[in-house]
Amino acid sequence: MISRVKGFLIEVKTELEKCSWPWDPKEKGVQKYRELIDSTTVVVVAMLLLSGYIAFWDLVMVNLVKLLVP
């Protein structure tokens, strides 16, 4: 059992070393996380735009139903 867990952890370490992480280990400070910050900004802006779009159409549909249902 212990050897299986040890083998699993070694495989996990090997796979994690192959990953492309969203930060540059050569940089210092905030510049190290520039790609991560940029990606997060894109996701937040996309979420805000999508939520505004959904809220707009929800408002339109609610008012349309209010007109049709007495």
mmCIF file of C-alpha atoms in Angstrom:
data_model
loop_
_atom_site.group_PDB
_atom_site.id
_atom_site.type_symbol
_atom_site.label_atom_id
_atom_site.label_comp_id
_atom_site.label_asym_id
_atom_site.label_seq_id
_atom_site.Cartn_x
_atom_site.Cartn_y
_atom_site.Cartn_z
ATOM 1 C CA MET A 1 0.000 0.000 0.000
ATOM 2 C CA ILE A 2 2.759 2.448 0.937
ATOM 3 C CA SER A 3 4.697 1.656 -2.239
ATOM 4 C CA ARG A 4 1.591 2.418 -4.339
ATOM 5 C CA VAL A 5 1.142 5.776 -2.604
ATOM 6 C CA LYS A 6 4.839 6.557 -3.065
ATOM 7 C CA GLY A 7 4.634 5.627 -6.758
ATOM 8 C CA PHE A 8 1.546 7.785 -7.167
ATOM 9 C CA LEU A 9 3.255 10.796 -5.570
ATOM 10 C CA ILE A 10 6.295 10.354 -7.815
ATOM 11 C CA GLU A 11 4.012 10.270 -10.878
ATOM 12 C CA VAL A 12 2.202 13.390 -9.671
ATOM 13 C CA LYS A 13 5.512 15.222 -9.220
ATOM 14 C CA THR A 14 6.645 14.164 -12.697
ATOM 15 C CA GLU A 15 3.405 15.361 -14.311
ATOM 16 C CA LEU A 16 3.441 18.673 -12.434
ATOM 17 C CA GLU A 17 6.956 19.364 -13.705
ATOM 18 C CA LYS A 18 5.601 19.078 -17.273
ATOM 19 C CA CYS A 19 2.913 21.720 -16.640
ATOM 20 C CA SER A 20 3.109 25.227 -18.010
ATOM 21 C CA TRP A 21 2.521 27.449 -14.990
ATOM 22 C CA PRO A 22 1.069 30.963 -15.459
ATOM 23 C CA TRP A 23 4.037 32.717 -13.886
ATOM 24 C CA ASP A 24 7.652 33.260 -14.825
ATOM 25 C CA PRO A 25 10.067 31.932 -12.178
ATOM 26 C CA LYS A 26 12.824 34.231 -13.497
ATOM 27 C CA GLU A 27 10.893 37.423 -12.687
ATOM 28 C CA LYS A 28 10.526 39.116 -9.305
ATOM 29 C CA GLY A 29 7.547 40.806 -7.659
ATOM 30 C CA VAL A 30 4.290 41.466 -9.468
ATOM 31 C CA GLN A 31 5.902 41.022 -12.900
ATOM 32 C CA LYS A 32 6.325 37.343 -12.012
ATOM 33 C CA TYR A 33 2.531 36.948 -12.142
ATOM 34 C CA ARG A 34 1.834 39.154 -15.217
ATOM 35 C CA GLU A 35 0.297 36.325 -17.306
ATOM 36 C CA LEU A 36 -1.837 35.208 -14.359
ATOM 37 C CA ILE A 37 -3.071 38.767 -13.732
ATOM 38 C CA ASP A 38 -3.828 39.318 -17.430
ATOM 39 C CA SER A 39 -5.754 36.038 -17.695
ATOM 40 C CA THR A 40 -7.726 36.805 -14.545
ATOM 41 C CA THR A 41 -8.606 40.257 -15.891
ATOM 42 C CA VAL A 42 -9.902 38.755 -19.137
ATOM 43 C CA VAL A 43 -12.078 36.276 -17.228
ATOM 44 C CA VAL A 44 -13.521 38.945 -14.902
ATOM 45 C CA VAL A 45 -14.330 41.306 -17.798
ATOM 46 C CA ALA A 46 -15.952 38.470 -19.764
ATOM 47 C CA MET A 47 -18.045 37.519 -16.714
ATOM 48 C CA LEU A 48 -19.206 41.118 -16.244
ATOM 49 C CA LEU A 49 -20.160 41.461 -19.911
ATOM 50 C CA LEU A 50 -22.006 38.149 -19.924
ATOM 51 C CA SER A 51 -23.860 38.933 -16.694
ATOM 52 C CA GLY A 52 -24.887 42.336 -18.105
ATOM 53 C CA TYR A 53 -26.153 40.669 -21.277
ATOM 54 C CA ILE A 54 -28.157 38.109 -19.293
ATOM 55 C CA ALA A 55 -29.547 40.784 -16.938
ATOM 56 C CA PHE A 56 -30.643 42.916 -19.907
ATOM 57 C CA TRP A 57 -32.535 40.076 -21.571
ATOM 58 C CA ASP A 58 -34.011 38.995 -18.240
ATOM 59 C CA LEU A 59 -35.377 42.510 -17.756
ATOM 60 C CA VAL A 60 -36.787 42.537 -21.299
ATOM 61 C CA MET A 61 -38.480 39.161 -20.827
ATOM 62 C CA VAL A 62 -39.942 40.088 -17.419
ATOM 63 C CA ASN A 63 -41.486 43.253 -18.846
ATOM 64 C CA LEU A 64 -42.767 41.366 -21.898
ATOM 65 C CA VAL A 65 -44.464 38.783 -19.684
ATOM 66 C CA LYS A 66 -45.973 41.577 -17.550
ATOM 67 C CA LEU A 67 -47.501 43.060 -20.711
ATOM 68 C CA LEU A 68 -48.939 39.729 -21.858
ATOM 69 C CA VAL A 69 -50.262 38.484 -18.508
ATOM 70 C CA PRO A 70 -52.956 40.667 -16.913
#
